[in-house]
mmCIF file of C-alpha atoms in Angstrom:
data_model
loop_
_atom_site.group_PDB
_atom_site.id
_atom_site.type_symbol
_atom_site.label_atom_id
_atom_site.label_comp_id
_atom_site.label_asym_id
_atom_site.label_seq_id
_atom_site.Cartn_x
_atom_site.Cartn_y
_atom_site.Cartn_z
ATOM 1 C CA GLN A 381 -48.265 2.502 -1.742
ATOM 2 C CA THR A 382 -46.291 5.792 -0.801
ATOM 3 C CA VAL A 383 -45.017 7.506 -3.914
ATOM 4 C CA VAL A 384 -42.088 10.089 -3.654
ATOM 5 C CA THR A 385 -42.311 12.124 -6.907
ATOM 6 C CA GLN A 386 -39.385 14.105 -8.571
ATOM 7 C CA GLU A 387 -39.257 15.958 -11.769
ATOM 8 C CA PRO A 388 -38.068 13.255 -14.509
ATOM 9 C CA SER A 389 -35.954 15.760 -16.272
ATOM 10 C CA LEU A 390 -34.529 19.302 -16.039
ATOM 11 C CA THR A 391 -32.284 21.129 -18.137
ATOM 12 C CA VAL A 392 -30.071 23.927 -17.005
ATOM 13 C CA SER A 393 -27.378 26.483 -18.627
ATOM 14 C CA PRO A 394 -23.942 26.348 -17.229
ATOM 15 C CA GLY A 395 -23.287 28.917 -14.472
ATOM 16 C CA GLY A 396 -27.383 28.923 -13.969
ATOM 17 C CA THR A 397 -29.672 27.807 -10.943
ATOM 18 C CA VAL A 398 -32.120 25.023 -10.871
ATOM 19 C CA THR A 399 -34.203 23.679 -8.098
ATOM 20 C CA LEU A 400 -34.978 20.000 -8.095
ATOM 21 C CA THR A 401 -38.123 18.846 -5.788
ATOM 22 C CA CYS A 402 -39.061 15.902 -3.826
ATOM 23 C CA ALA A 403 -42.829 15.635 -3.067
ATOM 24 C CA SER A 404 -44.731 12.727 -0.719
ATOM 25 C CA SER A 405 -48.113 11.031 -1.721
ATOM 26 C CA THR A 406 -48.992 11.592 1.886
ATOM 27 C CA GLY A 407 -48.606 15.312 2.221
ATOM 28 C CA ALA A 408 -46.255 17.742 3.055
ATOM 29 C CA VAL A 409 -42.712 16.704 3.445
ATOM 30 C CA THR A 410 -41.479 18.174 6.972
ATOM 31 C CA SER A 411 -38.356 17.836 9.084
ATOM 32 C CA GLY A 412 -39.687 14.357 10.124
ATOM 33 C CA TYR A 413 -39.173 12.946 6.763
ATOM 34 C CA TYR A 414 -35.254 13.343 7.014
ATOM 35 C CA PRO A 415 -34.663 14.082 3.138
ATOM 36 C CA ASN A 416 -31.674 13.019 1.663
ATOM 37 C CA TRP A 417 -30.158 13.662 -1.701
ATOM 38 C CA PHE A 418 -27.939 11.813 -3.833
ATOM 39 C CA GLN A 419 -26.422 12.211 -6.911
ATOM 40 C CA GLN A 420 -25.361 9.317 -9.609
ATOM 41 C CA LYS A 421 -23.499 9.240 -12.382
ATOM 42 C CA PRO A 422 -23.606 6.607 -14.914
ATOM 43 C CA GLY A 423 -21.775 3.305 -13.896
ATOM 44 C CA GLN A 424 -21.337 4.766 -10.767
ATOM 45 C CA ALA A 425 -22.927 3.966 -7.416
ATOM 46 C CA PRO A 426 -24.950 7.036 -5.990
ATOM 47 C CA ARG A 427 -22.941 9.407 -3.862
ATOM 48 C CA ALA A 428 -24.811 11.305 -0.753
ATOM 49 C CA LEU A 429 -24.777 14.997 -1.074
ATOM 50 C CA ILE A 430 -27.558 16.268 1.339
ATOM 51 C CA TYR A 431 -29.117 14.721 4.495
ATOM 52 C CA SER A 432 -31.755 15.869 7.171
ATOM 53 C CA ILE A 433 -33.195 18.618 4.582
ATOM 54 C CA SER A 434 -30.126 20.734 4.433
ATOM 55 C CA ASN A 435 -27.152 19.052 5.844
ATOM 56 C CA LYS A 436 -24.148 18.905 3.733
ATOM 57 C CA HIS A 437 -21.789 16.035 3.654
ATOM 58 C CA SER A 438 -17.850 17.359 3.814
ATOM 59 C CA TRP A 439 -17.594 16.543 0.254
ATOM 60 C CA THR A 440 -20.731 18.145 -0.828
ATOM 61 C CA PRO A 441 -19.766 21.442 -3.224
ATOM 62 C CA ALA A 442 -20.972 24.852 -1.633
ATOM 63 C CA ARG A 443 -23.277 25.103 -4.736
ATOM 64 C CA PHE A 444 -25.787 22.524 -3.345
ATOM 65 C CA SER A 445 -27.984 23.242 -1.029
ATOM 66 C CA GLY A 446 -31.097 21.777 0.542
ATOM 67 C CA SER A 447 -34.197 23.261 1.851
ATOM 68 C CA LEU A 448 -38.019 22.713 2.467
ATOM 69 C CA LEU A 449 -40.092 24.704 -0.353
ATOM 70 C CA GLY A 450 -43.883 24.600 -0.728
ATOM 71 C CA GLY A 451 -44.257 21.124 1.107
ATOM 72 C CA LYS A 452 -41.657 19.391 -0.586
ATOM 73 C CA ALA A 453 -37.944 18.907 -0.328
ATOM 74 C CA ALA A 454 -35.942 20.978 -2.570
ATOM 75 C CA LEU A 455 -32.105 20.603 -4.005
ATOM 76 C CA THR A 456 -30.774 23.754 -5.497
ATOM 77 C CA LEU A 457 -27.876 24.149 -7.345
ATOM 78 C CA SER A 458 -26.335 27.412 -7.731
ATOM 79 C CA GLY A 459 -23.784 28.068 -10.474
ATOM 80 C CA VAL A 460 -23.895 24.717 -12.024
ATOM 81 C CA GLN A 461 -21.014 23.249 -13.517
ATOM 82 C CA PRO A 462 -20.901 20.897 -16.514
ATOM 83 C CA GLU A 463 -20.043 18.032 -14.276
ATOM 84 C CA ASP A 464 -23.154 18.457 -12.225
ATOM 85 C CA GLU A 465 -24.956 16.558 -15.397
ATOM 86 C CA ALA A 466 -26.312 13.557 -13.408
ATOM 87 C CA GLU A 467 -29.319 11.673 -11.980
ATOM 88 C CA TYR A 468 -30.389 13.195 -8.687
ATOM 89 C CA TYR A 469 -32.471 11.101 -6.314
ATOM 90 C CA CYS A 470 -34.109 12.142 -3.098
ATOM 91 C CA LEU A 471 -35.128 9.650 -0.162
ATOM 92 C CA LEU A 472 -37.789 10.292 2.527
ATOM 93 C CA TYR A 473 -38.402 8.606 5.859
ATOM 94 C CA TYR A 474 -41.788 7.038 6.481
ATOM 95 C CA GLY A 475 -41.285 5.912 10.302
ATOM 96 C CA GLY A 476 -39.019 2.722 9.776
ATOM 97 C CA ALA A 477 -39.219 2.754 6.277
ATOM 98 C CA TRP A 478 -37.365 4.791 3.638
ATOM 99 C CA VAL A 479 -38.670 5.391 -0.132
ATOM 100 C CA PHE A 480 -36.843 6.856 -2.881
ATOM 101 C CA GLY A 481 -38.053 9.285 -5.585
ATOM 102 C CA GLY A 482 -37.838 8.268 -9.307
ATOM 103 C CA GLY A 483 -35.155 10.535 -9.763
ATOM 104 C CA THR A 484 -34.321 13.551 -11.951
ATOM 105 C CA LYS A 485 -32.120 13.600 -14.886
ATOM 106 C CA LEU A 486 -30.164 17.010 -14.986
ATOM 107 C CA THR A 487 -28.755 17.945 -18.583
ATOM 108 C CA VAL A 488 -26.473 20.968 -18.393
ATOM 109 C CA LEU A 489 -26.878 22.554 -21.808
ATOM 110 C CA GLN B 50 -12.170 5.242 5.779
ATOM 111 C CA VAL B 51 -14.853 3.051 5.716
ATOM 112 C CA GLN B 52 -15.450 0.921 2.570
ATOM 113 C CA LEU B 53 -18.005 -1.560 1.720
ATOM 114 C CA GLN B 54 -17.903 -4.434 -1.152
ATOM 115 C CA GLU B 55 -20.652 -6.485 -2.424
ATOM 116 C CA SER B 56 -20.215 -9.977 -3.252
ATOM 117 C CA GLY B 57 -22.202 -12.867 -4.540
ATOM 118 C CA PRO B 58 -23.332 -15.128 -7.513
ATOM 119 C CA GLY B 59 -24.207 -12.826 -10.475
ATOM 120 C CA LEU B 60 -26.906 -15.293 -11.757
ATOM 121 C CA VAL B 61 -29.600 -16.951 -10.105
ATOM 122 C CA LYS B 62 -32.818 -18.886 -11.228
ATOM 123 C CA PRO B 63 -36.264 -18.314 -10.842
ATOM 124 C CA SER B 64 -38.070 -19.199 -7.738
ATOM 125 C CA GLN B 65 -34.420 -19.797 -5.850
ATOM 126 C CA THR B 66 -33.014 -17.535 -3.294
ATOM 127 C CA LEU B 67 -30.690 -14.625 -3.890
ATOM 128 C CA SER B 68 -27.756 -14.442 -1.433
ATOM 129 C CA LEU B 69 -25.388 -11.481 -1.165
ATOM 130 C CA THR B 70 -22.646 -10.408 1.085
ATOM 131 C CA CYS B 71 -21.279 -6.909 1.885
ATOM 132 C CA THR B 72 -17.819 -6.854 3.731
ATOM 133 C CA VAL B 73 -17.072 -3.776 5.797
ATOM 134 C CA SER B 74 -13.269 -2.293 5.863
ATOM 135 C CA GLY B 75 -11.766 0.387 7.592
ATOM 136 C CA GLY B 76 -14.254 0.768 10.098
ATOM 137 C CA SER B 77 -16.010 -1.312 12.925
ATOM 138 C CA ILE B 78 -19.374 -3.061 11.876
ATOM 139 C CA SER B 79 -20.265 -3.103 15.621
ATOM 140 C CA SER B 80 -20.181 0.766 15.701
ATOM 141 C CA GLY B 81 -23.254 1.820 17.959
ATOM 142 C CA ASP B 82 -24.613 4.532 15.611
ATOM 143 C CA TYR B 83 -24.705 2.585 12.392
ATOM 144 C CA TYR B 84 -26.939 0.277 10.284
ATOM 145 C CA TRP B 85 -26.081 -1.585 7.436
ATOM 146 C CA SER B 86 -28.527 -1.242 4.398
ATOM 147 C CA TRP B 87 -28.950 -3.062 1.187
ATOM 148 C CA ILE B 88 -30.506 -0.764 -1.816
ATOM 149 C CA ARG B 89 -31.052 -2.036 -5.435
ATOM 150 C CA GLN B 90 -31.685 -0.375 -8.434
ATOM 151 C CA HIS B 91 -33.161 -2.108 -11.498
ATOM 152 C CA PRO B 92 -31.571 -1.877 -14.639
ATOM 153 C CA GLY B 93 -32.256 1.670 -16.246
ATOM 154 C CA LYS B 94 -34.509 2.606 -12.942
ATOM 155 C CA GLY B 95 -34.484 4.163 -9.932
ATOM 156 C CA LEU B 96 -33.334 3.141 -6.651
ATOM 157 C CA GLU B 97 -35.319 0.976 -3.998
ATOM 158 C CA TRP B 98 -34.508 0.603 -0.257
ATOM 159 C CA ILE B 99 -34.457 -2.957 0.816
ATOM 160 C CA GLY B 100 -33.900 -2.642 4.426
ATOM 161 C CA TYR B 101 -31.263 -2.370 7.250
ATOM 162 C CA ILE B 102 -29.793 -4.340 10.095
ATOM 163 C CA TYR B 103 -27.953 -3.371 13.384
ATOM 164 C CA TYR B 104 -25.095 -5.313 14.507
ATOM 165 C CA SER B 105 -27.234 -6.853 17.318
ATOM 166 C CA GLY B 106 -29.249 -8.158 14.495
ATOM 167 C CA THR B 107 -32.226 -5.738 14.777
ATOM 168 C CA THR B 108 -33.919 -5.248 11.139
ATOM 169 C CA TYR B 109 -36.221 -3.264 9.350
ATOM 170 C CA TYR B 110 -37.521 -4.037 5.987
ATOM 171 C CA ASN B 111 -39.178 -2.434 2.816
ATOM 172 C CA PRO B 112 -42.898 -3.618 3.477
ATOM 173 C CA SER B 113 -43.223 -4.507 -0.243
ATOM 174 C CA LEU B 114 -40.356 -7.017 0.361
ATOM 175 C CA LYS B 115 -40.707 -8.024 3.748
ATOM 176 C CA SER B 116 -42.068 -11.405 3.368
ATOM 177 C CA ARG B 117 -39.160 -12.460 1.172
ATOM 178 C CA VAL B 118 -36.171 -10.553 2.569
ATOM 179 C CA PHE B 119 -33.878 -11.955 5.417
ATOM 180 C CA MET B 120 -30.645 -10.052 6.474
ATOM 181 C CA ALA B 121 -27.924 -11.144 8.969
ATOM 182 C CA VAL B 122 -24.706 -9.894 10.174
ATOM 183 C CA ASP B 123 -21.549 -11.678 11.396
ATOM 184 C CA THR B 124 -19.502 -9.465 13.340
ATOM 185 C CA SER B 125 -16.558 -11.754 13.584
ATOM 186 C CA LYS B 126 -16.001 -11.463 9.674
ATOM 187 C CA SER B 127 -17.292 -7.700 9.290
ATOM 188 C CA GLN B 128 -20.088 -8.853 7.122
ATOM 189 C CA PHE B 129 -23.848 -8.547 6.649
ATOM 190 C CA SER B 130 -26.031 -10.273 4.207
ATOM 191 C CA LEU B 131 -28.964 -10.212 1.986
ATOM 192 C CA LYS B 132 -31.220 -13.273 1.394
ATOM 193 C CA LEU B 133 -33.994 -12.707 -1.015
ATOM 194 C CA SER B 134 -36.317 -15.746 -1.539
ATOM 195 C CA SER B 135 -38.600 -16.495 -4.155
ATOM 196 C CA VAL B 136 -36.871 -14.379 -6.965
ATOM 197 C CA THR B 137 -38.360 -13.617 -10.294
ATOM 198 C CA ALA B 138 -36.830 -11.878 -13.294
ATOM 199 C CA ALA B 139 -38.361 -8.680 -11.535
ATOM 200 C CA ASP B 140 -35.286 -8.910 -8.835
ATOM 201 C CA THR B 141 -33.014 -8.673 -11.379
ATOM 202 C CA ALA B 142 -30.898 -5.343 -10.500
ATOM 203 C CA VAL B 143 -27.722 -3.909 -9.179
ATOM 204 C CA TYR B 144 -27.493 -4.527 -5.272
ATOM 205 C CA TYR B 145 -25.857 -2.073 -3.308
ATOM 206 C CA CYS B 146 -24.953 -2.135 0.472
ATOM 207 C CA ALA B 147 -24.328 1.138 2.390
ATOM 208 C CA ARG B 148 -23.781 2.442 5.888
ATOM 209 C CA TYR B 149 -26.706 4.169 7.549
ATOM 210 C CA SER B 150 -26.343 6.567 10.364
ATOM 211 C CA GLY B 151 -29.191 6.046 12.913
ATOM 212 C CA SER B 152 -28.309 9.757 14.480
ATOM 213 C CA ASN B 153 -27.798 11.999 11.408
ATOM 214 C CA ARG B 154 -30.181 9.896 9.024
ATOM 215 C CA TRP B 155 -27.516 9.448 6.204
ATOM 216 C CA PHE B 156 -26.488 6.860 4.007
ATOM 217 C CA ASP B 157 -22.684 6.396 3.237
ATOM 218 C CA PRO B 158 -20.656 4.906 1.918
ATOM 219 C CA TRP B 159 -21.975 2.864 -0.585
ATOM 220 C CA GLY B 160 -20.385 -0.035 -2.114
ATOM 221 C CA GLN B 161 -19.866 -0.291 -6.067
ATOM 222 C CA GLY B 162 -22.856 -2.448 -6.328
ATOM 223 C CA THR B 163 -23.355 -6.003 -7.725
ATOM 224 C CA LEU B 164 -25.671 -6.973 -10.600
ATOM 225 C CA ALA B 165 -27.789 -9.880 -9.865
ATOM 226 C CA THR B 166 -29.507 -11.659 -12.819
ATOM 227 C CA VAL B 167 -32.535 -13.831 -12.378
ATOM 228 C CA SER B 168 -32.789 -16.086 -15.521
ATOM 229 C CA SER B 169 -33.156 -19.768 -15.932
#
């Protein structure tokens, strides 16, 4: 059973920077895992932010960036805004199947 | 722009089959690059990829659900569907449909989701 692990929760101050990570139980996350990142606010469907490690959708704010960091996929928010408070999910590809991480609840305080 | 809308019974009895439909509007379900996905979210929990289907009928399923999942596509109605058999309370979730780009490996847009409750 493949497990994708994210930090359960993180807290950041407005204007600050925070990095969320996404680890695979199978080993280092590489480009072949095509990491995706989603933002979900209460009562809403998830919204796509990042795909294939670092590619942004047209609506993704510039303060969001994706990367590979220390064998994990990473999502960095720079200059955090109050509206960034949400649950963030990563998604990894395992050769024909996709597995979501458990999500990170980001609190802006 | 493309929009997706889920529909189906909100209540299913244990051991029965859950059936959901996703209607695609604003674009063609037969577009060559796209697969049509189902993803679910248990109440208060994380997301789970169920699988996706190409307009030709080719399917890819989550191995953990594969024995109970069937997906189909009806291009004439611009719809695709999910059937999950032998449901239990553990299948109670919000079910989302989403478009998947095979070339760019992203999932967007998503439908608003529909809650399916398994209860007698």
